[in-house]
Amino acid sequence: MRDVEKIVYWKDAWEKKKMDTKKSEVFWDNRAAFFNTKVSLEKNESSDIIDLLLKKEMLHEEMSVLDIGCGPGKHTIPMARIVKKITALDISENMLNHLQNNAKKMNLDNIKTLKKDWKDIDLEKEGWNKAFDFVFASMTPGVFDFNTLEKMTKASKNYCFLSGFVDREDSIFDEVEAEISKIYSLEKRKDKKVYYAFNVLWHLGYTPEVFYLNREWEDIRTVEETWQLYVDKISMQVELKEEEKMYIKEELKKHQNNGKVKEKTKVKIGVLTWSV
Ligand SMILES: C[S@@+](CC[C@H](N)C(=O)[O-])C[C@H]1O[C@@H](n2cnc3c(N)ncnc32)[C@H](O)[C@@H]1O
């Protein structure tokens, strides 16, 4: 049963700064090649996410799926091998180009790509009201508030999936971010999306199931690449002055070894699945 007062409470609590579409697009375009290295094109390789969906019988061959913020297709590709058709939406052209190449390499012709910001999608105009059996949004900032979450449930006639970081530690970025946060108020990247989404969905009358996945990895990048990444990440929220950008570079030089910076990342990912 819908509980209007509680829905309004959680909707307001979740209110987040809207990301500038152009800045997000540039940020993700610049990250596309790196994310593409994480896509596996091994025919038989599965993932814990796909295994979970299969176990819960959320994927089957007659389905149509909407993948919001699909990236280069880490999950789109394995899902496309199972279901009938997938609409893969992303704000970044480069991400979609990688996805199309990956689909070609895998001889998959059931993926339709669409370059759009999810917040700008009008379900009515697209003819997407209750259009998909399964609406999937993995680790995407495209779903970031009440409206973008509710839109997922409206586009689905059966199941939905949403995941996001519950906790995240980056060995070097956290130090830099803490320093910059003394000057500007930055929204914590240790985002509460899953927490807010759970509460909103609950009061909308759904009963989402929650899972947690722990992951750890290391990324090795040049000082320049790391600097660009940090500046881009922070610039999505605030305009950095030249001296602050230089400060970041000097900090990174302290961490470099032969011109490379090794960042260790430890995350806890929260996964919500629900039936509409
Ligand atoms: C961290 S990647 C996740 C990619 C993929 N879903 C996965 O789980 O591996 C986030 C993706 O969301 C996309 N994205 C960011 N903001 C978006 C928005 N407002 N609308 C649609 N896609 C967006 C990015 O371009 C990027 O491809």
Tab-separated table of C-alpha atoms and ligand atoms in Angstrom:
chain	number	residue	atom	x	y	z
A	1	MET	CA	0.000	0.000	0.000
A	2	ARG	CA	1.288	3.477	-0.852
A	3	ASP	CA	1.990	5.695	2.111
A	4	VAL	CA	1.982	9.242	0.677
A	5	GLU	CA	3.386	11.067	3.732
A	6	LYS	CA	6.292	8.666	4.028
A	7	ILE	CA	6.929	8.754	0.277
A	8	VAL	CA	7.202	12.562	0.399
A	9	TYR	CA	9.531	12.295	3.404
A	10	TRP	CA	11.942	9.935	1.610
A	11	LYS	CA	11.652	11.806	-1.677
A	12	ASP	CA	12.802	15.028	0.041
A	13	ALA	CA	15.470	13.225	2.062
A	14	TRP	CA	16.940	11.799	-1.152
A	15	GLU	CA	17.005	15.170	-2.942
A	16	LYS	CA	20.412	15.319	-4.632
A	17	LYS	CA	22.238	17.907	-6.623
A	18	LYS	CA	21.468	17.251	-10.279
A	19	MET	CA	24.575	16.495	-12.312
A	20	ASP	CA	25.122	18.676	-15.355
A	21	THR	CA	24.346	16.468	-18.394
A	22	LYS	CA	27.221	17.837	-20.503
A	23	LYS	CA	29.802	17.383	-17.725
A	24	SER	CA	28.592	13.822	-17.019
A	25	GLU	CA	28.760	12.998	-20.700
A	26	VAL	CA	32.363	14.221	-21.008
A	27	PHE	CA	33.347	12.458	-17.774
A	28	TRP	CA	31.970	9.096	-18.933
A	29	ASP	CA	33.191	9.493	-22.512
A	30	ASN	CA	36.710	9.863	-21.083
A	31	ARG	CA	36.291	6.727	-18.954
A	32	ALA	CA	34.850	4.496	-21.718
A	33	ALA	CA	38.078	2.835	-22.888
A	34	PHE	CA	39.007	1.972	-19.301
A	35	PHE	CA	35.564	0.515	-18.525
A	36	ASN	CA	35.732	-1.481	-21.715
A	37	THR	CA	38.754	-3.365	-20.334
A	38	LYS	CA	36.378	-4.771	-17.684
A	39	VAL	CA	34.007	-6.328	-20.227
A	40	SER	CA	34.521	-10.029	-20.706
A	41	LEU	CA	33.749	-11.474	-24.122
A	42	GLU	CA	34.323	-15.058	-23.021
A	43	LYS	CA	31.320	-17.040	-24.248
A	44	ASN	CA	30.838	-19.150	-21.163
A	45	GLU	CA	31.881	-16.679	-18.547
A	46	SER	CA	29.127	-15.619	-16.182
A	47	SER	CA	29.190	-13.145	-13.302
A	48	ASP	CA	27.785	-13.105	-9.795
A	49	ILE	CA	25.118	-10.639	-10.985
A	50	ILE	CA	23.968	-12.783	-13.916
A	51	ASP	CA	24.049	-15.897	-11.702
A	52	LEU	CA	21.884	-14.112	-9.154
A	53	LEU	CA	19.357	-13.044	-11.812
A	54	LEU	CA	19.178	-16.549	-13.249
A	55	LYS	CA	18.740	-18.061	-9.792
A	56	LYS	CA	15.876	-15.665	-9.111
A	57	GLU	CA	14.390	-16.518	-12.523
A	58	MET	CA	14.492	-12.862	-13.528
A	59	LEU	CA	16.025	-13.603	-16.943
A	60	HIS	CA	14.523	-15.819	-19.570
A	61	GLU	CA	14.576	-16.120	-23.329
A	62	GLU	CA	11.289	-14.360	-24.145
A	63	MET	CA	12.164	-11.188	-22.289
A	64	SER	CA	12.715	-7.591	-23.317
A	65	VAL	CA	15.152	-5.725	-21.089
A	66	LEU	CA	16.030	-2.069	-20.536
A	67	ASP	CA	19.615	-1.549	-19.360
A	68	ILE	CA	19.999	1.996	-17.989
A	69	GLY	CA	23.578	3.329	-17.955
A	70	CYS	CA	24.720	0.185	-19.731
A	71	GLY	CA	28.325	1.344	-20.288
A	72	PRO	CA	30.333	-0.835	-22.683
A	73	GLY	CA	28.141	-3.795	-21.834
A	74	LYS	CA	29.620	-5.672	-18.881
A	75	HIS	CA	26.121	-6.947	-18.102
A	76	THR	CA	24.374	-6.095	-21.393
A	77	ILE	CA	26.425	-8.656	-23.316
A	78	PRO	CA	25.794	-11.649	-21.028
A	79	MET	CA	22.105	-10.680	-20.688
A	80	ALA	CA	21.746	-10.380	-24.478
A	81	ARG	CA	22.913	-13.986	-24.790
A	82	ILE	CA	19.926	-15.061	-22.680
A	83	VAL	CA	17.005	-12.746	-23.469
A	84	LYS	CA	15.107	-11.811	-26.633
A	85	LYS	CA	16.041	-8.125	-26.891
A	86	ILE	CA	17.739	-5.373	-24.937
A	87	THR	CA	17.473	-1.624	-25.158
A	88	ALA	CA	20.775	-0.264	-23.861
A	89	LEU	CA	20.661	3.377	-22.821
A	90	ASP	CA	23.640	5.524	-21.886
A	91	ILE	CA	24.565	9.185	-21.738
A	92	SER	CA	27.987	8.503	-23.295
A	93	GLU	CA	28.530	7.999	-27.006
A	94	ASN	CA	31.936	6.377	-26.416
A	95	MET	CA	30.458	3.815	-24.027
A	96	LEU	CA	27.804	2.928	-26.620
A	97	ASN	CA	30.404	2.634	-29.386
A	98	HIS	CA	32.325	0.099	-27.292
A	99	LEU	CA	29.088	-1.763	-26.603
A	100	GLN	CA	28.259	-1.931	-30.325
A	101	ASN	CA	31.747	-3.277	-31.105
A	102	ASN	CA	31.458	-5.845	-28.332
A	103	ALA	CA	28.034	-6.955	-29.596
A	104	LYS	CA	29.435	-7.332	-33.117
A	105	LYS	CA	32.349	-9.444	-31.859
A	106	MET	CA	29.850	-11.683	-30.066
A	107	ASN	CA	27.501	-11.883	-33.098
A	108	LEU	CA	24.663	-10.424	-31.053
A	109	ASP	CA	22.027	-8.520	-33.025
A	110	ASN	CA	19.400	-8.101	-30.300
A	111	ILE	CA	20.853	-4.965	-28.645
A	112	LYS	CA	19.442	-1.556	-29.555
A	113	THR	CA	21.449	1.391	-28.227
A	114	LEU	CA	20.100	4.798	-27.280
A	115	LYS	CA	22.184	7.824	-26.299
A	116	LYS	CA	20.100	9.670	-23.702
A	117	ASP	CA	20.211	10.941	-20.136
A	118	TRP	CA	17.759	8.747	-18.169
A	119	LYS	CA	16.388	11.763	-16.296
A	120	ASP	CA	15.293	13.282	-19.639
A	121	ILE	CA	13.452	10.200	-20.856
A	122	ASP	CA	9.717	10.752	-21.264
A	123	LEU	CA	8.138	7.287	-20.955
A	124	GLU	CA	4.991	8.434	-22.710
A	125	LYS	CA	6.884	9.809	-25.730
A	126	GLU	CA	9.112	6.728	-26.009
A	127	GLY	CA	6.115	4.424	-25.625
A	128	TRP	CA	7.904	2.868	-22.658
A	129	ASN	CA	5.140	2.688	-20.051
A	130	LYS	CA	5.242	-0.944	-18.825
A	131	ALA	CA	7.214	-1.723	-21.996
A	132	PHE	CA	9.970	-3.951	-20.548
A	133	ASP	CA	9.870	-7.240	-18.680
A	134	PHE	CA	12.990	-6.284	-16.787
A	135	VAL	CA	14.512	-2.866	-16.054
A	136	PHE	CA	18.154	-3.073	-15.009
A	137	ALA	CA	20.352	-0.232	-13.673
A	138	SER	CA	23.779	-1.302	-12.462
A	139	MET	CA	26.106	1.221	-10.809
A	140	THR	CA	24.817	4.166	-12.799
A	141	PRO	CA	24.452	7.760	-11.616
A	142	GLY	CA	21.559	7.888	-14.106
A	143	VAL	CA	19.246	6.745	-11.280
A	144	PHE	CA	19.836	9.255	-8.527
A	145	ASP	CA	16.538	10.412	-7.021
A	146	PHE	CA	12.857	9.633	-6.546
A	147	ASN	CA	11.807	10.495	-10.118
A	148	THR	CA	14.521	8.483	-11.852
A	149	LEU	CA	13.773	5.507	-9.580
A	150	GLU	CA	9.998	5.711	-9.980
A	151	LYS	CA	10.489	5.907	-13.753
A	152	MET	CA	12.245	2.519	-13.618
A	153	THR	CA	9.240	0.915	-11.961
A	154	LYS	CA	6.872	2.567	-14.470
A	155	ALA	CA	8.877	1.247	-17.437
A	156	SER	CA	8.795	-2.294	-16.078
A	157	LYS	CA	5.957	-4.786	-16.283
A	158	ASN	CA	7.730	-7.352	-14.144
A	159	TYR	CA	11.126	-6.974	-12.456
A	160	CYS	CA	13.660	-4.267	-11.630
A	161	PHE	CA	17.290	-4.282	-10.528
A	162	LEU	CA	19.263	-1.409	-9.006
A	163	SER	CA	22.786	-1.427	-7.602
A	164	GLY	CA	25.082	1.186	-6.113
A	165	PHE	CA	27.990	1.617	-3.745
A	166	VAL	CA	27.125	1.243	-0.086
A	167	ASP	CA	30.702	1.924	0.899
A	168	ARG	CA	33.841	2.751	-1.032
A	169	GLU	CA	37.436	3.340	-0.005
A	170	ASP	CA	40.027	4.583	-2.484
A	171	SER	CA	43.520	4.560	-0.996
A	172	ILE	CA	44.640	7.876	-2.519
A	173	PHE	CA	41.536	9.650	-3.830
A	174	ASP	CA	39.973	9.729	-0.343
A	175	GLU	CA	42.933	11.761	0.987
A	176	VAL	CA	42.746	14.252	-1.867
A	177	GLU	CA	38.974	14.508	-1.570
A	178	ALA	CA	39.222	15.160	2.184
A	179	GLU	CA	41.640	18.019	1.542
A	180	ILE	CA	39.443	19.558	-1.181
A	181	SER	CA	36.377	19.126	1.066
A	182	LYS	CA	37.949	21.590	3.508
A	183	ILE	CA	37.448	24.254	0.836
A	184	TYR	CA	34.218	23.135	-0.877
A	185	SER	CA	31.324	21.107	0.373
A	186	LEU	CA	31.466	17.960	-1.705
A	187	GLU	CA	28.682	15.442	-1.696
A	188	LYS	CA	30.076	12.237	-0.245
A	189	ARG	CA	30.637	9.661	-2.924
A	190	LYS	CA	29.769	7.036	-0.353
A	191	ASP	CA	26.337	7.442	-1.657
A	192	LYS	CA	23.172	6.353	0.107
A	193	LYS	CA	21.292	5.504	-3.082
A	194	VAL	CA	20.469	1.948	-2.095
A	195	TYR	CA	19.289	3.087	1.337
A	196	TYR	CA	17.001	5.794	-0.051
A	197	ALA	CA	15.781	3.607	-2.912
A	198	PHE	CA	14.875	0.811	-0.488
A	199	ASN	CA	12.789	3.175	1.646
A	200	VAL	CA	11.064	4.819	-1.331
A	201	LEU	CA	10.230	1.443	-2.860
A	202	TRP	CA	8.991	0.112	0.450
A	203	HIS	CA	6.568	3.018	0.874
A	204	LEU	CA	5.483	2.736	-2.764
A	205	GLY	CA	4.282	-0.709	-1.739
A	206	TYR	CA	7.078	-2.896	-3.131
A	207	THR	CA	9.141	-5.383	-1.166
A	208	PRO	CA	12.695	-5.136	-2.499
A	209	GLU	CA	15.221	-7.827	-1.702
A	210	VAL	CA	18.692	-6.667	-0.729
A	211	PHE	CA	22.066	-8.312	-1.456
A	212	TYR	CA	25.589	-7.130	-0.786
A	213	LEU	CA	28.709	-7.808	-2.827
A	214	ASN	CA	32.238	-7.043	-1.602
A	215	ARG	CA	34.913	-6.278	-4.156
A	216	GLU	CA	38.550	-5.149	-4.077
A	217	TRP	CA	40.797	-4.161	-6.940
A	218	GLU	CA	43.914	-2.205	-7.880
A	219	ASP	CA	44.239	0.265	-10.737
A	220	ILE	CA	47.600	1.424	-12.022
A	221	ARG	CA	47.558	4.654	-13.984
A	222	THR	CA	50.069	7.346	-14.921
A	223	VAL	CA	50.210	10.461	-12.727
A	224	GLU	CA	48.636	12.417	-15.589
A	225	GLU	CA	45.765	9.939	-16.060
A	226	THR	CA	45.088	9.801	-12.327
A	227	TRP	CA	45.190	13.589	-12.078
A	228	GLN	CA	42.731	13.947	-14.966
A	229	LEU	CA	40.416	11.384	-13.362
A	230	TYR	CA	40.445	13.163	-9.989
A	231	VAL	CA	39.962	16.620	-11.524
A	232	ASP	CA	37.082	15.330	-13.665
A	233	LYS	CA	35.411	13.586	-10.716
A	234	ILE	CA	35.579	16.643	-8.475
A	235	SER	CA	34.716	19.053	-11.306
A	236	MET	CA	31.358	17.335	-11.768
A	237	GLN	CA	30.448	18.923	-8.428
A	238	VAL	CA	32.554	22.090	-8.075
A	239	GLU	CA	34.673	24.375	-10.234
A	240	LEU	CA	38.295	23.830	-9.158
A	241	LYS	CA	40.767	26.717	-9.256
A	242	GLU	CA	44.090	26.256	-11.088
A	243	GLU	CA	46.051	26.163	-7.801
A	244	GLU	CA	43.776	23.419	-6.478
A	245	LYS	CA	44.320	21.349	-9.604
A	246	MET	CA	48.069	21.841	-9.134
A	247	TYR	CA	47.777	20.814	-5.497
A	248	ILE	CA	46.205	17.522	-6.633
A	249	LYS	CA	49.058	16.919	-9.071
A	250	GLU	CA	51.692	17.573	-6.383
A	251	GLU	CA	49.905	15.144	-4.023
A	252	LEU	CA	49.864	12.467	-6.709
A	253	LYS	CA	53.577	12.910	-7.363
A	254	LYS	CA	54.176	11.934	-3.726
A	255	HIS	CA	52.426	8.623	-4.415
A	256	GLN	CA	54.025	7.822	-7.756
A	257	ASN	CA	56.495	5.094	-8.537
A	258	ASN	CA	58.173	5.348	-11.962
A	259	GLY	CA	55.482	7.786	-13.022
A	260	LYS	CA	52.644	5.407	-12.064
A	261	VAL	CA	50.107	5.645	-9.286
A	262	LYS	CA	48.663	2.495	-7.772
A	263	GLU	CA	45.224	2.978	-6.243
A	264	LYS	CA	43.642	0.291	-4.109
A	265	THR	CA	39.859	0.317	-4.017
A	266	LYS	CA	37.616	-1.592	-1.657
A	267	VAL	CA	33.858	-1.442	-2.090
A	268	LYS	CA	30.616	-2.829	-0.786
A	269	ILE	CA	27.894	-2.849	-3.421
A	270	GLY	CA	24.241	-2.951	-2.514
A	271	VAL	CA	21.821	-4.664	-4.886
A	272	LEU	CA	18.038	-4.239	-4.836
A	273	THR	CA	15.698	-6.422	-6.842
A	274	TRP	CA	11.950	-6.013	-6.815
A	275	SER	CA	8.875	-7.115	-8.608
A	276	VAL	CA	6.393	-4.497	-9.795
B	1	LIG	C1	29.953	2.887	-13.545
B	1	LIG	S1	29.339	2.791	-15.186
B	1	LIG	C2	28.372	1.294	-15.066
B	1	LIG	C3	28.276	0.571	-16.377
B	1	LIG	C4	27.501	-0.744	-16.326
B	1	LIG	N1	26.115	-0.544	-16.005
B	1	LIG	C5	28.141	-1.697	-15.336
B	1	LIG	O1	27.509	-2.027	-14.324
B	1	LIG	O2	29.287	-2.124	-15.560
B	1	LIG	C6	28.079	4.058	-15.196
B	1	LIG	C7	27.423	4.259	-16.550
B	1	LIG	O3	26.290	5.104	-16.401
B	1	LIG	C8	26.268	6.020	-17.497
B	1	LIG	N2	25.520	7.219	-17.070
B	1	LIG	C9	25.931	8.187	-16.213
B	1	LIG	N3	24.969	9.104	-16.047
B	1	LIG	C10	23.917	8.709	-16.821
B	1	LIG	C11	22.636	9.253	-17.078
B	1	LIG	N4	22.231	10.388	-16.485
B	1	LIG	N5	21.808	8.591	-17.924
B	1	LIG	C12	22.217	7.454	-18.538
B	1	LIG	N6	23.434	6.895	-18.339
B	1	LIG	C13	24.276	7.508	-17.488
B	1	LIG	C14	27.737	6.290	-17.775
B	1	LIG	O4	27.959	6.835	-19.048
B	1	LIG	C15	28.344	4.920	-17.581
B	1	LIG	O5	28.348	4.196	-18.763
